[in-house]
Amino acid sequence: MSDMHRKLDALSGKNRALQRVRKSGILYRGAARLLLADRMPQETVNVVPASELQVSSSSPQSSNAVQNQNESPSSSDLDILFQDTQDYEMDLGDSDNSALLDESDEEMSSDTDEDDEPDFARMSNEDCVRYWALAGNESNASIKMILRILRAKTNFNLPTDPIKILRTQRHPMRIHQLGNGKLWYHGIRRCLTVELRKHKTCPQPLLFDLSINRLPLRNRSKRQFWSILLKIVDQPNWPAMVVAIYSGTATPVSSEAFFRPMVDEIKELYVAKLVIDRTRFVVSLRAIIADMAARAFIEAVDSQAGTSPLIDIPNFDFYKDVITVDGLYQVDTGVTIELFDIWFRDVVGKEEAWILPAEILNRLEQQKFPVETKHKLRSFEDLSLWKSTDWQTFLLYASPVVLKGLLTEEKYKHFMLYFCAITILSSKQHKHLWEKANQKLRQFVGTFAKIYGTNAVTSNVHSLTNLYKQAVRFGCIGDYSSYSFVKKLDFLNNYLQSANYRGLEQAGRRIQEFESLNVNYKRQPFSEPVCKGKGQTVTLHVRQGLMLRNDNVNDWLITQENEVFKFVSARNCNGQVKIRGKLFSHIYEVFDSSSEILIFSAKMSELSSEEYELKCSDVKCKLVKVIDDIEEQNFVFFPLLSTLL
C-alpha cells in the first residue's frame, strides 16, 4: 500500500456525515484545491472590465495553471494534504445537514460574513458555548468534552451537564394522543411573545400567516411531521415559528382535533389581545398557506364535526384566505418543471430522463449570479438535483436568454407570457402592470392545450388564473410564499438525532432550547449607506438588502432614470456617499415592452470610459447580468426583484 493510501485511510471515523462526504470526493477535492492555492504565489486582485477578463482566461499563464492543477501531488506534499484534510474535517461538525453533501464544490460568497456573526464580546461565556453547541448541532458527548476542557484550562464558571448549558426543559412536554399519532401544541401566544421581545419596534396591528405542511422525516423513517408554522406579515427577516407538530405515520385522523387548539387560541387572542410588557397588540390571521396535500386536509370536512374548525376563526374567510397558488409549489417547482418535462424529458432505455441540448448547458455554465441569490446555479447536467431556489433563479433571471433559439418560436413566445407575468406579479413596483400580467396568464393557460395537448394541462397550470386575485388581496408572490416555512422545516429535520425514537420530543426540546438562546449580533439596524474596502474590492451597502461590489457580478444597477450603471467605487463627500461608475451610451429592449419591467440589453463596447457619480437615492435597484453572446460581449440585464422597492 502506498504512503498516500495509508494517509488517506487514516482519515476514518464514526461520523456518518463525514463518511458520506469522503465517499463523494468533495472533501479531498476541497483539500487539494486549498493546497494548490497555498502553493501558488499571492497576487493583488484587480477589478478589470469583462472584455479583459475574457482575454486573460485564455492566456498561456492560465492554461499553465490548469495543467499544474491536474498534476498529482508529490509525495512531499502528502503531509500537507493530510493535515489540510484533517483541518477541513474539523469544521464540518457532527451535523447530518444535507448541505455538507452538496456535489457542488463552489459556493457563492456571501456579503453577510462578519455582520451576521454573533458578537461574542458582548455575550456571556455560557451563551457563547450554548451558541456553539446549538448552531453546530453538537452531540451531548462533544458538549460535555468542551465543558471539561474549558473548566480545566480556564476560570470560566460553566456547568458540567450539557442539559444545563442548553437549558433543556426538564418538565414533561404536553403531548396528546391523536389517533395513531401524537400532537404537541406549542402555542401562538408563546411564539409571538418570544419573537416580539427580540425587537425594539413591532408592527401594529399584528398580522400573521400560518402554514400547514407535511414533512417526511429523514433516515428512511415511515414517520412524518404535520406542522403548523407562523410567520409575521411584512417582516421578511423575522423567522418562521413552530406553533404545533403532529407526529405519525399518516395524515392526522381528525382535522377537528388537529386544528381546534389553534382555532380556540386565535379566538381568545382576537378578543383579549396579546399583552407583552404592558403593550397590547391587535392580533389577526391574514392567510393560511399550504401545499396541495395539506390543502386537501384543510378543506376536508371532519366526519364527526360535520364542518372544518377553521370556519370558526374570526375575521377569516375560509374560501378566500386559504392560498391556492404558491410561488414555491405551483410556480417554481410546479409549472416551470412541468414545462421542462414537456420540452426535454424523454425515455432513455427503460427510464425517463432529461435530454438537454449541449447549447443550453453551455449557456448556463457562463452565468454568475449576485450574492442575494444565495448560491451558484447547478449545471443542467444535475437538473434532477435542482432545488426550488434553483428553479426560481433560473426562471426570473436566466430563462429568456438560455432558452432563446432552443424552442420553436411558438413555444418561446408562449413561455414568455408566463415569464413576464410571474416577473410582474413578483414585485409591488410593478403593481400598475398587474392587470396586464393577469391577461398574459389567461392567454398562457388558454393556449396551453393547443400547443402541448389537453393532457399537459395540469392543476398547476389551471391555478395560475388565480394569481392576480391573490396578488390584489395579499400582495406580490413573495409576500405569501412558502420558502421561509420550508426553510424552517429543513431546520427541524436536520436537528433531529433520530426520526424513529421520540422524534416529536426531540423537535420540541430543540425549539425550546433555541428560544432560550440569547445572541447579540454584530450587525446593526440599517440607518445609512456604508462603504467598506478590502484591497481594491469596494463593497457598498446602499440600503437594507441592496449591496454593490466591484467584482463584475455584483456591480450592476439601474438608476431612477432607467440608466444601466456599472459600479466602480464609492467615496464619502461631506457625510454623503457618492457612487462612481460608468454608463452605457445605448441600451436596448430585449423583447416588446421589456423596458416596462426594467429588462434591457447592452453591448460592452458601448460602456463609457468616463466615470460618473450618483447619490444612493438615485439607485432604483440592483441588476443581474446574464451573458447573451460572450464573443460579442452582449449582455441582458434583469432587475433583482428583492431590491426593487
XYZ file of C-alpha atoms in Angstrom:
645
model
C 0.000 0.000 0.000
C 1.381 3.392 -0.974
C 2.162 6.127 1.515
C -0.642 8.218 0.011
C -3.249 5.476 0.563
C -2.091 4.873 4.137
C -2.525 8.554 4.968
C -5.949 8.743 3.339
C -7.076 5.566 5.087
C -6.143 7.202 8.375
C -8.954 9.684 7.800
C -11.524 7.415 9.388
C -14.240 7.987 11.938
C -17.740 7.118 13.007
C -19.333 10.341 11.803
C -21.743 9.250 9.075
C -21.963 12.687 7.508
C -18.184 12.843 7.161
C -18.074 9.326 5.751
C -20.527 10.301 3.014
C -18.544 13.460 2.277
C -15.399 11.372 1.920
C -17.128 8.957 -0.438
C -18.356 11.802 -2.614
C -14.822 13.102 -3.082
C -15.798 16.629 -2.022
C -13.521 16.508 0.999
C -10.382 15.585 -0.919
C -11.056 17.857 -3.883
C -11.552 20.744 -1.463
C -8.336 19.929 0.394
C -6.380 19.571 -2.852
C -7.717 22.868 -4.113
C -6.687 24.597 -0.873
C -3.256 23.028 -1.130
C -2.858 24.299 -4.687
C -3.966 27.782 -3.616
C -1.396 27.793 -0.802
C 1.391 26.844 -3.209
C 0.551 29.486 -5.803
C 2.089 32.957 -5.391
C -0.181 35.572 -3.865
C -1.062 38.415 -6.200
C -3.060 41.568 -5.895
C -6.512 41.154 -7.413
C -7.505 43.944 -9.793
C -11.027 44.537 -10.996
C -10.914 44.755 -14.783
C -13.568 45.084 -17.478
C -15.250 41.899 -18.656
C -13.556 42.097 -22.035
C -10.129 41.937 -20.423
C -11.214 39.057 -18.229
C -12.126 37.017 -21.288
C -8.711 37.621 -22.814
C -6.849 36.728 -19.643
C -8.778 33.489 -19.204
C -7.300 32.142 -22.411
C -3.767 33.367 -21.794
C -0.788 30.954 -21.601
C -0.438 31.588 -17.878
C -3.988 30.460 -17.341
C -3.510 27.238 -19.297
C -0.340 26.503 -17.323
C -2.260 26.867 -14.099
C -4.776 24.318 -15.334
C -2.007 21.910 -16.242
C -0.449 22.273 -12.798
C -3.782 21.664 -11.160
C -4.217 18.361 -12.968
C -0.833 17.086 -11.825
C -0.834 14.554 -8.984
C 0.556 15.856 -5.680
C 4.086 14.742 -4.992
C 4.884 12.536 -2.004
C 6.409 15.539 -0.229
C 3.028 17.248 -0.343
C 1.110 14.366 1.276
C 1.755 15.520 4.820
C 0.349 18.946 3.978
C -2.640 17.424 2.187
C -3.246 15.074 5.125
C -3.135 17.930 7.646
C -5.294 20.246 5.486
C -7.858 17.482 5.114
C -7.993 16.949 8.854
C -8.439 20.694 9.411
C -11.174 20.752 6.776
C -12.993 17.921 8.593
C -12.844 19.681 11.919
C -15.098 22.423 10.551
C -17.797 20.006 9.409
C -19.087 19.051 12.851
C -21.440 16.159 13.587
C -24.462 17.538 11.763
C -26.183 15.391 9.171
C -27.022 18.520 7.260
C -27.594 17.768 3.600
C -25.747 20.946 2.659
C -22.499 19.148 3.515
C -23.234 16.593 0.836
C -23.818 19.084 -1.952
C -21.967 17.946 -5.040
C -21.098 21.495 -5.975
C -17.641 22.396 -4.701
C -18.026 26.102 -5.344
C -20.201 28.236 -3.088
C -21.333 31.751 -3.778
C -19.613 34.237 -1.492
C -21.895 35.964 0.982
C -21.776 39.567 1.961
C -23.039 38.814 5.450
C -19.850 37.125 6.657
C -18.968 39.436 9.517
C -22.192 41.323 10.142
C -24.190 38.134 10.685
C -21.683 36.696 13.134
C -22.543 36.793 16.833
C -20.778 39.485 18.821
C -19.145 37.127 21.282
C -17.523 40.026 23.131
C -20.965 41.137 24.332
C -22.147 37.615 25.205
C -21.547 35.712 28.415
C -19.246 32.692 28.418
C -22.226 30.402 28.877
C -24.142 32.000 25.982
C -21.091 31.600 23.729
C -20.820 27.883 24.477
C -24.592 27.486 24.097
C -24.492 29.173 20.696
C -21.614 26.945 19.563
C -23.466 23.817 20.661
C -26.816 24.698 19.095
C -25.507 26.263 15.877
C -23.292 23.234 15.218
C -25.909 20.697 16.376
C -23.256 19.225 18.645
C -23.802 15.914 20.415
C -24.014 15.740 24.202
C -20.662 13.936 24.244
C -18.973 16.814 22.367
C -20.566 19.417 24.631
C -19.503 17.529 27.747
C -15.924 17.282 26.459
C -15.618 21.005 25.636
C -17.069 21.894 29.053
C -14.449 19.739 30.745
C -11.671 21.343 28.712
C -12.858 24.884 29.463
C -13.219 24.176 33.183
C -9.729 22.649 33.271
C -7.952 25.301 31.215
C -9.838 28.490 32.140
C -11.504 30.058 35.128
C -14.913 30.077 33.420
C -17.739 29.163 35.756
C -19.592 26.750 33.494
C -21.912 23.842 34.276
C -20.719 20.305 33.645
C -24.039 18.988 32.350
C -24.934 19.589 28.668
C -28.615 19.792 29.645
C -27.860 22.801 31.831
C -25.765 24.596 29.225
C -28.509 24.068 26.616
C -31.237 24.958 29.124
C -33.178 21.905 28.040
C -36.605 21.881 29.656
C -36.868 19.086 32.218
C -40.616 19.116 32.743
C -42.686 16.716 30.600
C -43.918 18.139 27.305
C -47.669 18.406 26.846
C -48.130 15.818 24.134
C -51.599 14.479 23.374
C -52.558 11.268 21.658
C -54.317 11.866 18.325
C -55.376 8.652 16.627
C -52.232 6.630 15.911
C -50.027 9.698 16.295
C -49.166 12.408 18.809
C -49.747 16.173 18.823
C -47.566 18.780 20.543
C -49.141 22.236 20.692
C -46.587 24.947 21.428
C -48.929 27.915 21.060
C -49.337 31.119 19.034
C -49.046 33.346 22.115
C -45.773 31.695 23.070
C -44.282 32.125 19.570
C -45.279 35.782 19.266
C -44.102 36.675 22.773
C -40.642 35.138 22.288
C -40.121 36.825 18.907
C -41.528 40.278 19.697
C -39.334 40.631 22.780
C -36.278 40.488 20.495
C -37.235 43.700 18.680
C -37.467 47.326 19.781
C -40.178 48.210 17.261
C -43.019 45.871 16.333
C -45.820 46.165 13.764
C -49.266 47.205 14.923
C -51.743 45.638 14.230
C -50.003 42.278 14.191
C -50.934 40.231 11.127
C -49.594 36.726 10.686
C -49.766 33.863 8.190
C -49.999 30.191 9.059
C -48.524 27.361 7.027
C -49.700 23.749 7.196
C -47.076 21.359 5.834
C -46.298 17.671 5.738
C -42.644 16.828 6.405
C -41.420 13.283 5.637
C -38.585 12.634 8.066
C -35.104 11.554 7.024
C -33.308 8.244 7.608
C -35.974 6.312 5.706
C -38.434 6.642 8.545
C -42.123 5.924 7.975
C -42.929 8.653 10.447
C -43.824 12.139 9.251
C -44.492 15.525 10.808
C -47.557 17.639 10.107
C -46.663 21.120 11.296
C -48.398 24.432 11.877
C -45.910 27.270 11.349
C -46.385 31.013 11.884
C -44.815 33.989 10.090
C -45.440 37.664 10.855
C -46.537 39.612 7.773
C -44.260 42.312 6.260
C -41.248 41.193 8.312
C -39.183 39.170 5.805
C -36.138 38.945 8.077
C -38.086 37.545 11.018
C -38.100 33.736 11.168
C -40.983 31.318 10.858
C -42.049 29.854 14.203
C -43.458 26.477 15.196
C -46.981 26.536 16.629
C -47.710 22.797 16.638
C -46.372 19.479 15.345
C -48.202 16.220 14.785
C -46.078 13.075 14.512
C -47.460 9.917 12.949
C -47.204 7.507 10.054
C -50.131 9.033 8.164
C -52.348 12.118 7.940
C -53.980 13.129 11.260
C -57.243 11.229 11.608
C -59.255 14.297 12.629
C -58.928 17.872 11.380
C -61.104 18.938 14.325
C -58.658 17.551 16.899
C -55.638 18.832 14.971
C -56.829 22.420 14.446
C -59.102 23.029 17.467
C -56.361 24.147 19.946
C -55.081 26.669 17.372
C -58.563 27.956 16.497
C -59.505 28.431 20.153
C -56.297 30.363 20.857
C -56.833 32.652 17.845
C -60.360 33.393 19.071
C -59.014 34.178 22.544
C -56.291 36.483 21.181
C -58.801 38.228 18.934
C -60.906 39.163 21.956
C -58.344 39.644 24.747
C -55.465 40.849 22.527
C -51.805 39.984 23.100
C -50.158 41.816 26.004
C -46.337 41.934 26.149
C -44.619 44.154 28.707
C -47.739 46.354 29.064
C -48.111 46.757 25.297
C -51.345 45.478 23.757
C -51.202 44.066 20.251
C -54.173 43.544 17.976
C -53.618 40.080 16.530
C -55.237 38.732 13.364
C -54.725 35.812 10.986
C -54.261 37.004 7.402
C -53.877 33.782 5.371
C -53.206 30.048 5.503
C -50.547 28.694 3.126
C -50.185 25.010 2.297
C -49.074 22.597 -0.372
C -51.643 20.512 -2.251
C -51.676 17.587 0.196
C -52.072 19.850 3.214
C -54.696 21.949 1.434
C -56.755 18.818 0.802
C -56.547 18.068 4.538
C -57.505 21.653 5.414
C -60.518 21.691 3.129
C -61.733 18.250 4.202
C -64.900 18.243 6.319
C -64.445 16.482 9.649
C -66.638 13.372 9.716
C -67.636 13.916 13.335
C -67.951 17.698 13.493
C -69.552 17.917 10.030
C -67.543 21.019 9.140
C -63.996 22.421 9.210
C -62.892 24.015 12.503
C -61.143 26.788 10.522
C -64.537 28.322 9.767
C -64.677 29.433 13.419
C -61.619 31.709 13.088
C -62.770 35.348 13.486
C -62.177 37.827 10.654
C -61.031 34.996 8.372
C -62.672 33.971 5.103
C -62.187 30.234 4.759
C -62.838 30.361 0.997
C -60.708 33.409 0.124
C -57.905 33.388 2.701
C -56.517 29.898 2.035
C -53.764 30.377 -0.563
C -54.362 28.251 -3.667
C -51.352 29.346 -5.764
C -47.988 29.382 -4.032
C -44.778 30.614 -5.632
C -42.821 27.586 -4.493
C -45.259 24.733 -5.171
C -47.335 25.920 -8.136
C -44.781 28.109 -9.944
C -41.120 27.273 -9.274
C -41.474 23.526 -8.700
C -44.827 23.325 -10.456
C -45.382 24.836 -13.893
C -41.681 25.576 -14.526
C -40.662 21.944 -14.021
C -43.683 20.713 -15.963
C -42.605 22.803 -18.945
C -39.099 21.340 -18.776
C -40.603 17.861 -18.687
C -42.539 18.618 -21.871
C -39.590 20.196 -23.669
C -36.669 17.993 -22.718
C -37.813 14.808 -20.972
C -37.815 11.574 -22.954
C -37.467 7.828 -22.473
C -33.850 6.629 -22.339
C -33.700 2.841 -22.197
C -36.352 1.837 -19.682
C -36.335 5.083 -17.713
C -37.284 8.667 -18.338
C -34.540 11.298 -18.327
C -33.911 14.871 -19.371
C -32.172 15.142 -22.734
C -30.754 18.638 -22.929
C -29.056 20.251 -25.947
C -25.381 20.991 -25.464
C -26.060 24.672 -26.161
C -28.323 25.024 -23.125
C -25.609 23.535 -20.914
C -23.003 25.947 -22.272
C -25.229 28.980 -21.835
C -25.980 28.235 -18.197
C -22.357 27.463 -17.353
C -21.396 31.011 -18.416
C -23.708 32.716 -15.931
C -22.815 34.047 -12.492
C -25.460 35.422 -10.170
C -25.328 38.025 -7.370
C -24.849 37.059 -3.741
C -28.507 37.753 -2.979
C -29.487 34.586 -4.841
C -27.518 32.753 -2.107
C -25.841 30.203 -4.338
C -24.471 29.381 -7.735
C -26.852 27.548 -10.031
C -26.063 23.897 -10.526
C -25.337 22.671 -14.017
C -28.215 21.447 -16.159
C -26.468 18.080 -16.038
C -27.555 17.986 -12.363
C -31.112 19.002 -13.160
C -32.577 16.213 -11.026
C -30.746 17.716 -8.019
C -32.097 21.222 -8.508
C -33.937 22.706 -5.571
C -36.824 25.146 -5.637
C -34.471 28.131 -5.315
C -32.543 26.940 -8.390
C -35.742 26.874 -10.425
C -36.757 30.288 -9.099
C -33.413 31.879 -10.003
C -33.438 30.293 -13.437
C -36.995 31.414 -14.217
C -36.627 35.031 -13.105
C -33.070 35.791 -14.230
C -31.847 33.420 -16.930
C -34.632 31.623 -18.773
C -35.321 34.162 -21.585
C -31.654 34.146 -22.598
C -30.867 30.459 -22.055
C -33.982 29.157 -23.834
C -33.898 31.560 -26.778
C -33.436 29.706 -30.074
C -33.761 26.277 -28.430
C -37.569 26.261 -28.523
C -39.791 26.807 -31.525
C -40.911 30.402 -31.974
C -44.451 29.494 -30.916
C -43.319 27.764 -27.729
C -40.846 30.517 -26.839
C -43.439 33.278 -27.225
C -45.868 31.217 -25.178
C -43.264 30.761 -22.423
C -42.511 34.498 -22.405
C -46.156 35.162 -21.457
C -45.543 33.065 -18.343
C -42.148 34.654 -17.605
C -43.390 38.233 -17.932
C -46.485 37.607 -15.821
C -44.544 35.962 -12.979
C -41.924 38.748 -13.067
C -44.611 41.446 -12.873
C -46.513 39.745 -10.040
C -43.266 39.265 -8.080
C -42.819 42.976 -7.347
C -45.007 45.661 -5.795
C -43.259 48.209 -8.006
C -44.965 46.587 -10.995
C -48.414 46.865 -9.420
C -49.620 49.147 -12.208
C -48.941 46.230 -14.588
C -50.684 43.512 -12.570
C -53.821 43.657 -14.706
C -51.640 43.157 -17.800
C -49.990 40.187 -16.068
C -53.442 38.717 -15.469
C -54.197 38.950 -19.195
C -50.878 37.260 -20.047
C -51.540 34.383 -17.647
C -55.037 33.835 -19.009
C -53.625 33.780 -22.528
C -50.879 31.377 -21.391
C -53.372 28.978 -19.769
C -55.927 29.369 -22.570
C -53.477 28.346 -25.318
C -51.599 25.693 -23.302
C -53.718 22.777 -24.579
C -53.430 23.954 -28.193
C -49.626 23.931 -28.029
C -48.920 20.942 -25.777
C -52.116 18.887 -25.806
C -55.033 18.554 -23.401
C -53.257 16.003 -21.186
C -50.476 18.509 -20.475
C -52.853 20.955 -18.766
C -52.380 20.152 -15.059
C -53.966 21.621 -11.947
C -50.842 23.790 -11.503
C -51.380 25.333 -14.940
C -55.075 25.955 -14.217
C -54.270 27.540 -10.843
C -52.261 30.353 -12.479
C -55.508 32.140 -13.333
C -55.956 32.794 -9.584
C -52.610 34.560 -9.136
C -53.955 38.010 -9.939
C -56.783 37.779 -7.386
C -54.304 36.652 -4.731
C -51.923 39.489 -5.586
C -54.708 42.041 -5.157
C -55.680 40.532 -1.794
C -52.261 39.630 -0.313
C -49.552 41.397 -2.330
C -46.828 40.158 -4.660
C -45.910 36.464 -4.874
C -43.081 36.708 -2.354
C -45.387 38.189 0.300
C -47.144 34.856 0.838
C -44.532 32.342 -0.284
C -43.765 29.019 1.419
C -39.988 29.498 1.180
C -39.454 30.708 4.758
C -41.673 27.908 6.080
C -39.842 25.207 4.136
C -36.554 26.570 5.449
C -37.850 26.117 8.984
C -38.951 22.549 8.240
C -35.499 21.705 6.854
C -34.004 23.131 10.029
C -36.202 20.860 12.175
C -35.387 17.807 10.097
C -31.647 18.392 10.268
C -31.651 18.839 14.040
C -33.302 15.501 14.802
C -30.843 12.938 16.139
C -33.248 10.111 15.337
C -36.550 10.205 13.499
C -37.914 6.984 14.980
C -37.044 7.397 18.647
C -39.147 10.117 20.305
C -38.761 12.409 17.286
C -41.568 14.718 18.422
C -39.978 15.179 21.850
C -36.612 15.906 20.212
C -38.138 18.565 17.955
C -39.916 20.236 20.864
C -36.787 20.283 23.017
C -34.663 21.774 20.205
C -37.247 24.529 19.628
C -37.301 25.397 23.326
C -33.503 25.405 23.504
C -33.248 27.872 20.634
C -35.893 30.074 22.258
C -33.679 30.343 25.339
C -30.639 31.329 23.263
C -29.566 34.927 23.853
C -27.439 36.113 20.918
C -26.033 39.569 20.219
C -25.138 40.066 16.565
C -22.551 42.437 15.143
C -24.981 43.796 12.594
C -26.843 46.955 13.479
C -30.168 48.221 12.125
C -29.550 49.849 8.754
C -29.549 53.631 9.089
C -27.377 54.996 6.259
C -25.209 53.770 3.358
C -21.957 52.122 4.425
C -18.868 51.659 2.263
C -16.156 49.101 3.031
C -12.882 48.433 1.265
C -10.570 45.438 1.183
C -7.647 45.864 -1.195
C -9.130 47.009 -4.483
C -12.527 45.467 -3.718
C -15.122 48.005 -2.623
C -18.420 46.951 -1.054
C -21.246 49.445 -0.684
C -24.425 48.807 1.312
C -26.827 51.181 -0.398
C -29.860 50.254 1.693
C -31.271 47.285 3.528
C -30.912 44.273 1.248
C -29.051 46.079 -1.572
C -25.305 45.593 -1.749
C -22.902 46.567 -4.562
C -19.370 45.239 -5.057
C -16.925 45.897 -7.902
C -16.392 42.225 -8.739
C -18.022 42.163 -12.214
C -21.035 40.286 -10.826
C -22.494 42.438 -8.063
C -21.649 45.773 -9.687
C -24.688 46.471 -11.876
C -27.621 48.730 -11.040
C -30.335 50.726 -12.713
C -30.909 54.364 -11.854
C -34.179 56.170 -11.230
C -33.824 57.416 -14.821
C -33.626 53.814 -16.102
C -29.919 54.016 -16.960
C -27.789 50.866 -16.648
C -24.834 51.732 -14.414
C -21.657 49.782 -13.599
C -20.413 50.365 -10.043
C -16.673 51.077 -9.837
C -16.093 52.652 -6.433
C -17.606 54.941 -3.808
C -16.412 57.871 -1.758
C -17.621 59.848 1.228
C -18.266 63.503 0.409
C -19.304 65.759 3.294
C -21.011 62.896 5.089
C -22.788 61.680 1.943
C -21.776 58.573 -0.003
C -21.205 59.147 -3.716
C -21.278 56.224 -6.139
C -18.776 56.283 -9.001
C -19.234 54.227 -12.133
C -19.837 54.017 -15.857
C -22.905 54.244 -18.078
C -23.840 52.608 -21.362
C -24.279 55.046 -24.214
C -27.132 52.894 -25.563
C -29.398 50.268 -24.035
C -31.962 48.210 -25.942
C -35.209 46.396 -25.338
C -34.901 42.609 -25.238
C -38.484 41.958 -26.335
C -41.606 44.065 -26.817
C -42.115 46.391 -23.834
C -39.291 44.772 -21.847
C -38.361 48.241 -20.581
C -41.670 48.305 -18.665
C -40.303 45.608 -16.380
C -36.743 47.019 -16.419
C -35.168 44.368 -18.648
C -32.554 45.722 -21.067
C -29.724 44.513 -23.258
C -26.420 46.282 -23.819
C -23.071 45.875 -25.554
C -19.914 46.132 -23.509
C -18.294 48.069 -26.359
C -20.787 50.873 -25.649
C -19.836 51.234 -21.987
C -18.375 54.683 -21.428
C -14.775 55.119 -20.370
C -15.749 58.248 -18.445
C -16.879 57.834 -14.851
C -19.999 59.459 -13.407
C -21.270 59.994 -9.872
C -24.618 59.082 -8.332
C -26.263 59.590 -4.994
C -27.528 56.493 -3.199
C -31.066 57.819 -3.621
C -30.559 57.633 -7.412
C -30.392 53.814 -7.270
C -33.642 52.116 -8.287
C -32.495 48.508 -7.905
C -29.655 46.084 -8.456
C -29.350 44.237 -11.760
C -28.491 40.655 -12.677
C -26.144 40.470 -15.650
C -26.723 37.484 -17.954
C -24.381 36.730 -20.858
C -26.200 36.653 -24.189
C -23.230 36.440 -26.548
C -19.846 36.008 -24.905
C -17.861 36.651 -28.073
C -19.694 39.865 -28.951
C -19.831 40.848 -25.267
C -23.606 41.321 -25.360
C -25.469 41.149 -22.058
C -29.049 41.141 -20.825
C -29.853 42.817 -17.511
C -32.712 41.714 -15.252
C -33.909 43.599 -12.145
C -33.054 41.791 -8.911
C -36.622 41.816 -7.634
C -35.773 41.662 -3.929
C -34.020 45.041 -4.279
C -36.804 46.691 -6.296
C -38.633 48.639 -3.596
